[in-house]
Amino acid sequence: MTDDVIATRARALAGALAESGFARLRVRDGETEIELRRAPRIGPAAVVLAPAALAGEPDRAAERPADRAELVSSDVVGIVRLMRPAIAEGQELEGDREVAYVETLGIRNPVRSRGRGRVSAVFVTDGQPVEYGQPLFSIER
Amino acid sequence: MFRKVLIANRGEIALRINRACHELGIATVAIFSDADRQSLHVRHADEAFCVGPGPVARSYLNIPNIISAALISGCDAIHPGYGFLAENARFAEIAADHGLTFIGPKPSVIAAMGDKATAKRIMREAGVPTTPGSDIVASADEALAVAHQIGFPVLLKATAGGGGKGMRAVAAAADLPTAFATAQAEAEASFKDGRMYVEKLLVNPRHIEVQVIADEHGGAAHLGERDCSVQKPSHQKLIEEASAPALDPELRDRLHAVAVKATRAVGYTNAGTLEFLVSGDEFYFMEMNTRIQVEHPVTELIYGVDLVKEQIRIAAGEPLGFTQEDLHPHGHAIEVRVNAEDPDNNFSPAAGTLTTVVFPGGPGIRVDTHVYGGAVVPPFYDSLLAKIVAVGRSRESAILRMERALGETRIEGVKTTVEFCREVLANEEFRAGGIGVGWLPAFLARRAAVVS
């Protein structure tokens, strides 16, 4: 599978995981395995997408940072505000910065990029209401 | 009238409120936790917001996320249901601060009734009988004097007490000095506070509560009483009835009159319940619940009043649609709580997937539930699965109808209270009516003895 296909499939699975109530979901398709885990809800939540070659050693492969994409979700109910310059698909993030915040009753809940990476998807637009656990972006590390 | 209401609850009561709103032409917003994503209350609402993970402290008690969901979705009111934030005065205040109407009484009234000592004092001042007793007594001699005055048996209680520590029941004067000394020593050891007071001990009283309702224009009425004496050893109600069986008509009238008087005295608005302990021909105020109650359907069925709709109308500023003279009960109603609990194991709650769910139907049966075949019972919440309510012309016909309904009920996947409640309904003492709160624990003890 190409990276794009993996990313698309992982996004669909992330939705399924969120609905299932399970903590972890692993799907195998030929050579590819996608594993999603619910991150502990401390700060903006992240789901780890780990495409890994079944032929190799999946666990070790999953730990390779270059292969990881992180789903950044909202931890609160509020209105999402994108920081400028607004985060966009394909953008390279240099380091940790506040890419957005979710406003809840006038309180800013920052959403940080938490390190380098490439933005693989942006799921929200500026000013959009979001609920708890709603995916905001995915970042490939 | 409101345009859109946020329902700050889950389970059957969230559905109950959703139905009332839709019948009034009001749009609804549900909130849910990660664990309740597939819940029926989410599907029935017009909109829904996930407000947190399964544990209640981070979802159904998450005030910022709940208020935020109400504001984002353009709600003008919040219905809190029962439990969770229903009797949280701060939540009611925060809602008001954000321009949201809290469907319930004023925050100050919620706060006053939420503090047991304050509530008891306010009620006493309003002329409502409260359990006779003393303030802090300095010595065993002083406790003895109080006990002689109010009559034995009495309860010696540590003001800091809890979990039965620092508490002794005393049947006769001769036992008091020793009981006082041991209870006080226990309280000092456990709570570093040996202050004691004396209260009249009611032996096997009945739990009888009066439903009241009041608008913001001075209108107030009662909707009769409910008998909730069938309680588990944990004091949780299991079977409720309206009206109370085998109750002296004069005592009934006094209860109703006192309840309405108290409602006015505390400036109460919206629906509420005054709980009393009834012993012989006396009754004593226990507490006031400033919300809709689980067992409200038994009252609705005999009075033909939709209490949840009335709550919404009152909060919207409308006057009561009736006066006391318009209210007349018809027949008798009984409610059985179907809980995901094991009656053979101290009613310990169970979680799991409901493999089979069949509820009863037919004349005179109402089922308030949020579960369905395949539904998951998460471990985080109250074990109530459904309320089955039967109404009949008489108590006897309501009980027969309930037995028929429980016979039709099939719930598999978790242990439930259905069969146990059938045993209770079949019991002669229960059928005779007028049992006290000590009856079910004694019934359980006898049952356990027979089994072993």
mmCIF file of N, CA, C and O in Angstrom, chain B residues 355-421:
data_model
loop_
_atom_site.group_PDB
_atom_site.id
_atom_site.type_symbol
_atom_site.label_atom_id
_atom_site.label_comp_id
_atom_site.label_asym_id
_atom_site.label_seq_id
_atom_site.Cartn_x
_atom_site.Cartn_y
_atom_site.Cartn_z
ATOM 1 N N THR B 355 -27.402 -9.668 25.714
ATOM 2 C CA THR B 355 -27.577 -10.517 24.540
ATOM 3 C C THR B 355 -29.049 -10.582 24.125
ATOM 4 O O THR B 355 -29.363 -10.650 22.948
ATOM 5 N N THR B 356 -29.935 -10.594 25.103
ATOM 6 C CA THR B 356 -31.371 -10.623 24.822
ATOM 7 C C THR B 356 -32.061 -9.537 25.638
ATOM 8 O O THR B 356 -31.792 -9.411 26.836
ATOM 9 N N VAL B 357 -32.910 -8.772 24.983
ATOM 10 C CA VAL B 357 -33.695 -7.759 25.697
ATOM 11 C C VAL B 357 -35.127 -7.789 25.162
ATOM 12 O O VAL B 357 -35.374 -7.459 24.003
ATOM 13 N N VAL B 358 -36.049 -8.246 25.987
ATOM 14 C CA VAL B 358 -37.468 -8.213 25.626
ATOM 15 C C VAL B 358 -38.227 -7.556 26.766
ATOM 16 O O VAL B 358 -38.195 -8.037 27.901
ATOM 17 N N PHE B 359 -38.891 -6.450 26.480
ATOM 18 C CA PHE B 359 -39.654 -5.759 27.508
ATOM 19 C C PHE B 359 -41.137 -6.053 27.358
ATOM 20 O O PHE B 359 -41.602 -6.399 26.265
ATOM 21 N N PRO B 360 -41.879 -5.923 28.444
ATOM 22 C CA PRO B 360 -43.316 -6.217 28.391
ATOM 23 C C PRO B 360 -44.098 -5.088 27.734
ATOM 24 O O PRO B 360 -43.560 -4.005 27.509
ATOM 25 N N GLY B 361 -45.340 -5.373 27.449
ATOM 26 C CA GLY B 361 -46.201 -4.355 26.859
ATOM 27 C C GLY B 361 -47.630 -4.602 27.294
ATOM 28 O O GLY B 361 -47.871 -5.196 28.335
ATOM 29 N N GLY B 362 -48.564 -4.143 26.487
ATOM 30 C CA GLY B 362 -49.969 -4.374 26.793
ATOM 31 C C GLY B 362 -50.549 -3.303 27.681
ATOM 32 O O GLY B 362 -49.854 -2.368 28.098
ATOM 33 N N PRO B 363 -51.833 -3.450 28.004
ATOM 34 C CA PRO B 363 -52.543 -2.422 28.759
ATOM 35 C C PRO B 363 -51.896 -2.133 30.116
ATOM 36 O O PRO B 363 -51.488 -3.055 30.816
ATOM 37 N N GLY B 364 -51.809 -0.847 30.427
ATOM 38 C CA GLY B 364 -51.378 -0.456 31.764
ATOM 39 C C GLY B 364 -49.909 -0.625 32.062
ATOM 40 O O GLY B 364 -49.504 -0.558 33.213
ATOM 41 N N ILE B 365 -49.080 -0.850 31.032
ATOM 42 C CA ILE B 365 -47.647 -1.036 31.266
ATOM 43 C C ILE B 365 -46.862 0.088 30.593
ATOM 44 O O ILE B 365 -47.104 0.430 29.434
ATOM 45 N N ARG B 366 -45.938 0.659 31.330
ATOM 46 C CA ARG B 366 -45.037 1.665 30.775
ATOM 47 C C ARG B 366 -43.612 1.213 31.076
ATOM 48 O O ARG B 366 -43.322 0.794 32.193
ATOM 49 N N VAL B 367 -42.751 1.275 30.066
ATOM 50 C CA VAL B 367 -41.349 0.903 30.260
ATOM 51 C C VAL B 367 -40.477 2.099 29.892
ATOM 52 O O VAL B 367 -40.532 2.579 28.765
ATOM 53 N N ASP B 368 -39.709 2.596 30.836
ATOM 54 C CA ASP B 368 -38.746 3.667 30.574
ATOM 55 C C ASP B 368 -37.363 3.041 30.590
ATOM 56 O O ASP B 368 -36.907 2.583 31.644
ATOM 57 N N THR B 369 -36.721 3.007 29.447
ATOM 58 C CA THR B 369 -35.422 2.332 29.364
ATOM 59 C C THR B 369 -34.564 2.940 28.271
ATOM 60 O O THR B 369 -35.067 3.631 27.380
ATOM 61 N N HIS B 370 -33.284 2.669 28.348
ATOM 62 C CA HIS B 370 -32.359 3.124 27.311
ATOM 63 C C HIS B 370 -31.633 1.939 26.685
ATOM 64 O O HIS B 370 -30.770 2.125 25.846
ATOM 65 N N VAL B 371 -31.961 0.709 27.103
ATOM 66 C CA VAL B 371 -31.205 -0.445 26.605
ATOM 67 C C VAL B 371 -31.961 -1.187 25.506
ATOM 68 O O VAL B 371 -33.167 -1.026 25.337
ATOM 69 N N TYR B 372 -31.214 -1.997 24.782
ATOM 70 C CA TYR B 372 -31.771 -2.783 23.674
ATOM 71 C C TYR B 372 -30.868 -4.003 23.503
ATOM 72 O O TYR B 372 -29.772 -4.057 24.062
ATOM 73 N N GLY B 373 -31.350 -4.994 22.732
ATOM 74 C CA GLY B 373 -30.555 -6.198 22.500
ATOM 75 C C GLY B 373 -29.233 -5.843 21.850
ATOM 76 O O GLY B 373 -29.219 -5.135 20.847
ATOM 77 N N GLY B 374 -28.142 -6.275 22.439
ATOM 78 C CA GLY B 374 -26.820 -5.967 21.906
ATOM 79 C C GLY B 374 -26.172 -4.762 22.567
ATOM 80 O O GLY B 374 -25.001 -4.481 22.327
ATOM 81 N N ALA B 375 -26.955 -4.036 23.379
ATOM 82 C CA ALA B 375 -26.402 -2.851 24.046
ATOM 83 C C ALA B 375 -25.357 -3.269 25.075
ATOM 84 O O ALA B 375 -25.447 -4.330 25.689
ATOM 85 N N VAL B 376 -24.373 -2.416 25.240
ATOM 86 C CA VAL B 376 -23.321 -2.669 26.213
ATOM 87 C C VAL B 376 -23.632 -1.886 27.483
ATOM 88 O O VAL B 376 -24.008 -0.718 27.413
ATOM 89 N N VAL B 377 -23.545 -2.551 28.642
ATOM 90 C CA VAL B 377 -23.703 -1.859 29.926
ATOM 91 C C VAL B 377 -22.297 -1.512 30.409
ATOM 92 O O VAL B 377 -21.543 -2.393 30.801
ATOM 93 N N PRO B 378 -21.927 -0.223 30.340
ATOM 94 C CA PRO B 378 -20.569 0.134 30.750
ATOM 95 C C PRO B 378 -20.420 0.044 32.270
ATOM 96 O O PRO B 378 -21.414 0.105 32.991
ATOM 97 N N PRO B 379 -19.200 -0.116 32.747
ATOM 98 C CA PRO B 379 -19.002 -0.281 34.189
ATOM 99 C C PRO B 379 -19.038 1.024 34.985
ATOM 100 O O PRO B 379 -18.969 1.002 36.195
ATOM 101 N N PHE B 380 -19.160 2.149 34.303
ATOM 102 C CA PHE B 380 -18.946 3.438 34.979
ATOM 103 C C PHE B 380 -20.182 4.015 35.665
ATOM 104 O O PHE B 380 -20.073 4.941 36.438
ATOM 105 N N TYR B 381 -21.367 3.508 35.320
ATOM 106 C CA TYR B 381 -22.571 4.242 35.696
ATOM 107 C C TYR B 381 -23.511 3.436 36.579
ATOM 108 O O TYR B 381 -23.292 2.255 36.830
ATOM 109 N N ASP B 382 -24.591 4.102 36.985
ATOM 110 C CA ASP B 382 -25.671 3.507 37.734
ATOM 111 C C ASP B 382 -26.152 2.233 37.033
ATOM 112 O O ASP B 382 -26.145 2.155 35.805
ATOM 113 N N SER B 383 -26.580 1.254 37.828
ATOM 114 C CA SER B 383 -26.920 -0.048 37.252
ATOM 115 C C SER B 383 -28.361 -0.129 36.726
ATOM 116 O O SER B 383 -28.786 -1.174 36.255
ATOM 117 N N LEU B 384 -29.108 0.979 36.785
ATOM 118 C CA LEU B 384 -30.503 0.965 36.321
ATOM 119 C C LEU B 384 -30.581 0.708 34.811
ATOM 120 O O LEU B 384 -30.014 1.453 34.026
ATOM 121 N N LEU B 385 -31.280 -0.369 34.434
ATOM 122 C CA LEU B 385 -31.464 -0.681 33.014
ATOM 123 C C LEU B 385 -32.820 -0.201 32.533
ATOM 124 O O LEU B 385 -32.969 0.227 31.392
ATOM 125 N N ALA B 386 -33.819 -0.335 33.384
ATOM 126 C CA ALA B 386 -35.176 -0.006 32.967
ATOM 127 C C ALA B 386 -36.062 0.180 34.193
ATOM 128 O O ALA B 386 -35.774 -0.348 35.269
ATOM 129 N N LYS B 387 -37.138 0.922 33.993
ATOM 130 C CA LYS B 387 -38.185 1.031 35.006
ATOM 131 C C LYS B 387 -39.444 0.472 34.359
ATOM 132 O O LYS B 387 -39.855 0.962 33.309
ATOM 133 N N ILE B 388 -39.980 -0.571 34.975
ATOM 134 C CA ILE B 388 -41.237 -1.113 34.480
ATOM 135 C C ILE B 388 -42.324 -0.611 35.421
ATOM 136 O O ILE B 388 -42.211 -0.762 36.646
ATOM 137 N N VAL B 389 -43.328 0.023 34.848
ATOM 138 C CA VAL B 389 -44.381 0.623 35.660
ATOM 139 C C VAL B 389 -45.724 0.036 35.248
ATOM 140 O O VAL B 389 -46.026 -0.040 34.054
ATOM 141 N N ALA B 390 -46.507 -0.384 36.244
ATOM 142 C CA ALA B 390 -47.838 -0.934 35.971
ATOM 143 C C ALA B 390 -48.874 -0.080 36.681
ATOM 144 O O ALA B 390 -48.665 0.348 37.815
ATOM 145 N N VAL B 391 -49.974 0.181 36.000
ATOM 146 C CA VAL B 391 -51.060 0.934 36.618
ATOM 147 C C VAL B 391 -52.338 0.104 36.542
ATOM 148 O O VAL B 391 -52.564 -0.627 35.574
ATOM 149 N N GLY B 392 -53.121 0.164 37.616
ATOM 150 C CA GLY B 392 -54.378 -0.576 37.645
ATOM 151 C C GLY B 392 -55.412 0.197 38.445
ATOM 152 O O GLY B 392 -55.091 1.201 39.080
ATOM 153 N N ARG B 393 -56.648 -0.282 38.422
ATOM 154 C CA ARG B 393 -57.709 0.392 39.171
ATOM 155 C C ARG B 393 -57.450 0.327 40.672
ATOM 156 O O ARG B 393 -57.780 1.233 41.417
ATOM 157 N N SER B 394 -56.863 -0.803 41.104
ATOM 158 C CA SER B 394 -56.576 -0.988 42.521
ATOM 159 C C SER B 394 -55.129 -1.447 42.671
ATOM 160 O O SER B 394 -54.475 -1.811 41.683
ATOM 161 N N ARG B 395 -54.634 -1.474 43.914
ATOM 162 C CA ARG B 395 -53.283 -1.966 44.161
ATOM 163 C C ARG B 395 -53.176 -3.417 43.719
ATOM 164 O O ARG B 395 -52.200 -3.814 43.093
ATOM 165 N N GLU B 396 -54.197 -4.189 44.048
ATOM 166 C CA GLU B 396 -54.200 -5.608 43.689
ATOM 167 C C GLU B 396 -54.070 -5.788 42.170
ATOM 168 O O GLU B 396 -53.252 -6.587 41.702
ATOM 169 N N SER B 397 -54.840 -5.034 41.404
ATOM 170 C CA SER B 397 -54.775 -5.204 39.947
ATOM 171 C C SER B 397 -53.440 -4.706 39.393
ATOM 172 O O SER B 397 -52.917 -5.274 38.426
ATOM 173 N N ALA B 398 -52.879 -3.672 40.005
ATOM 174 C CA ALA B 398 -51.570 -3.175 39.548
ATOM 175 C C ALA B 398 -50.488 -4.227 39.805
ATOM 176 O O ALA B 398 -49.614 -4.445 38.960
ATOM 177 N N ILE B 399 -50.570 -4.891 40.959
ATOM 178 C CA ILE B 399 -49.574 -5.927 41.281
ATOM 179 C C ILE B 399 -49.716 -7.118 40.325
ATOM 180 O O ILE B 399 -48.718 -7.628 39.806
ATOM 181 N N LEU B 400 -50.951 -7.531 40.084
ATOM 182 C CA LEU B 400 -51.172 -8.649 39.158
ATOM 183 C C LEU B 400 -50.637 -8.311 37.765
ATOM 184 O O LEU B 400 -50.018 -9.129 37.097
ATOM 185 N N ARG B 401 -50.884 -7.083 37.362
ATOM 186 C CA ARG B 401 -50.417 -6.638 36.049
ATOM 187 C C ARG B 401 -48.894 -6.621 36.006
ATOM 188 O O ARG B 401 -48.281 -7.019 35.017
ATOM 189 N N MET B 402 -48.276 -6.182 37.111
ATOM 190 C CA MET B 402 -46.807 -6.158 37.172
ATOM 191 C C MET B 402 -46.242 -7.576 37.118
ATOM 192 O O MET B 402 -45.246 -7.823 36.437
ATOM 193 N N GLU B 403 -46.881 -8.494 37.796
ATOM 194 C CA GLU B 403 -46.402 -9.890 37.762
ATOM 195 C C GLU B 403 -46.463 -10.419 36.331
ATOM 196 O O GLU B 403 -45.541 -11.079 35.864
ATOM 197 N N ARG B 404 -47.558 -10.112 35.652
ATOM 198 C CA ARG B 404 -47.701 -10.514 34.254
ATOM 199 C C ARG B 404 -46.575 -9.880 33.419
ATOM 200 O O ARG B 404 -45.921 -10.545 32.604
ATOM 201 N N ALA B 405 -46.307 -8.585 33.644
ATOM 202 C CA ALA B 405 -45.291 -7.867 32.863
ATOM 203 C C ALA B 405 -43.891 -8.420 33.118
ATOM 204 O O ALA B 405 -43.104 -8.599 32.182
ATOM 205 N N LEU B 406 -43.579 -8.698 34.379
ATOM 206 C CA LEU B 406 -42.239 -9.229 34.689
ATOM 207 C C LEU B 406 -42.065 -10.612 34.068
ATOM 208 O O LEU B 406 -40.963 -10.994 33.683
ATOM 209 N N GLY B 407 -43.178 -11.353 33.965
ATOM 210 C CA GLY B 407 -43.139 -12.666 33.314
ATOM 211 C C GLY B 407 -42.798 -12.569 31.834
ATOM 212 O O GLY B 407 -42.224 -13.490 31.248
ATOM 213 N N GLU B 408 -43.162 -11.458 31.216
ATOM 214 C CA GLU B 408 -42.871 -11.257 29.786
ATOM 215 C C GLU B 408 -41.443 -10.760 29.561
ATOM 216 O O GLU B 408 -40.949 -10.774 28.441
ATOM 217 N N THR B 409 -40.821 -10.267 30.626
ATOM 218 C CA THR B 409 -39.513 -9.616 30.495
ATOM 219 C C THR B 409 -38.385 -10.646 30.389
ATOM 220 O O THR B 409 -38.332 -11.588 31.176
ATOM 221 N N ARG B 410 -37.531 -10.474 29.402
ATOM 222 C CA ARG B 410 -36.357 -11.345 29.241
ATOM 223 C C ARG B 410 -35.131 -10.461 29.049
ATOM 224 O O ARG B 410 -35.035 -9.740 28.057
ATOM 225 N N ILE B 411 -34.221 -10.527 29.998
ATOM 226 C CA ILE B 411 -32.964 -9.808 29.824
ATOM 227 C C ILE B 411 -31.838 -10.801 30.097
ATOM 228 O O ILE B 411 -31.774 -11.377 31.183
ATOM 229 N N GLU B 412 -31.017 -11.017 29.095
ATOM 230 C CA GLU B 412 -29.904 -11.946 29.244
ATOM 231 C C GLU B 412 -28.592 -11.251 28.922
ATOM 232 O O GLU B 412 -28.562 -10.309 28.137
ATOM 233 N N GLY B 413 -27.542 -11.752 29.553
ATOM 234 C CA GLY B 413 -26.214 -11.166 29.343
ATOM 235 C C GLY B 413 -25.644 -10.642 30.651
ATOM 236 O O GLY B 413 -24.444 -10.716 30.891
ATOM 237 N N VAL B 414 -26.516 -10.107 31.490
ATOM 238 C CA VAL B 414 -26.109 -9.700 32.837
ATOM 239 C C VAL B 414 -27.200 -10.152 33.814
ATOM 240 O O VAL B 414 -28.344 -10.370 33.411
ATOM 241 N N LYS B 415 -26.851 -10.300 35.085
ATOM 242 C CA LYS B 415 -27.852 -10.631 36.098
ATOM 243 C C LYS B 415 -28.712 -9.393 36.348
ATOM 244 O O LYS B 415 -28.209 -8.267 36.305
ATOM 245 N N THR B 416 -30.005 -9.605 36.595
ATOM 246 C CA THR B 416 -30.888 -8.466 36.856
ATOM 247 C C THR B 416 -31.770 -8.733 38.072
ATOM 248 O O THR B 416 -31.800 -9.837 38.613
ATOM 249 N N THR B 417 -32.509 -7.716 38.467
ATOM 250 C CA THR B 417 -33.377 -7.788 39.639
ATOM 251 C C THR B 417 -34.791 -8.262 39.298
ATOM 252 O O THR B 417 -35.662 -8.262 40.171
ATOM 253 N N VAL B 418 -35.035 -8.671 38.042
ATOM 254 C CA VAL B 418 -36.399 -9.005 37.615
ATOM 255 C C VAL B 418 -37.012 -10.139 38.441
ATOM 256 O O VAL B 418 -38.088 -9.982 39.024
ATOM 257 N N GLU B 419 -36.325 -11.281 38.482
ATOM 258 C CA GLU B 419 -36.891 -12.437 39.186
ATOM 259 C C GLU B 419 -37.018 -12.170 40.676
ATOM 260 O O GLU B 419 -37.983 -12.575 41.321
ATOM 261 N N PHE B 420 -36.030 -11.468 41.235
ATOM 262 C CA PHE B 420 -36.076 -11.141 42.658
ATOM 263 C C PHE B 420 -37.308 -10.291 42.975
ATOM 264 O O PHE B 420 -38.007 -10.514 43.971
ATOM 265 N N CYS B 421 -37.595 -9.335 42.121
ATOM 266 C CA CYS B 421 -38.757 -8.472 42.350
ATOM 267 C C CYS B 421 -40.062 -9.267 42.258
ATOM 268 O O CYS B 421 -41.032 -8.956 42.947
#
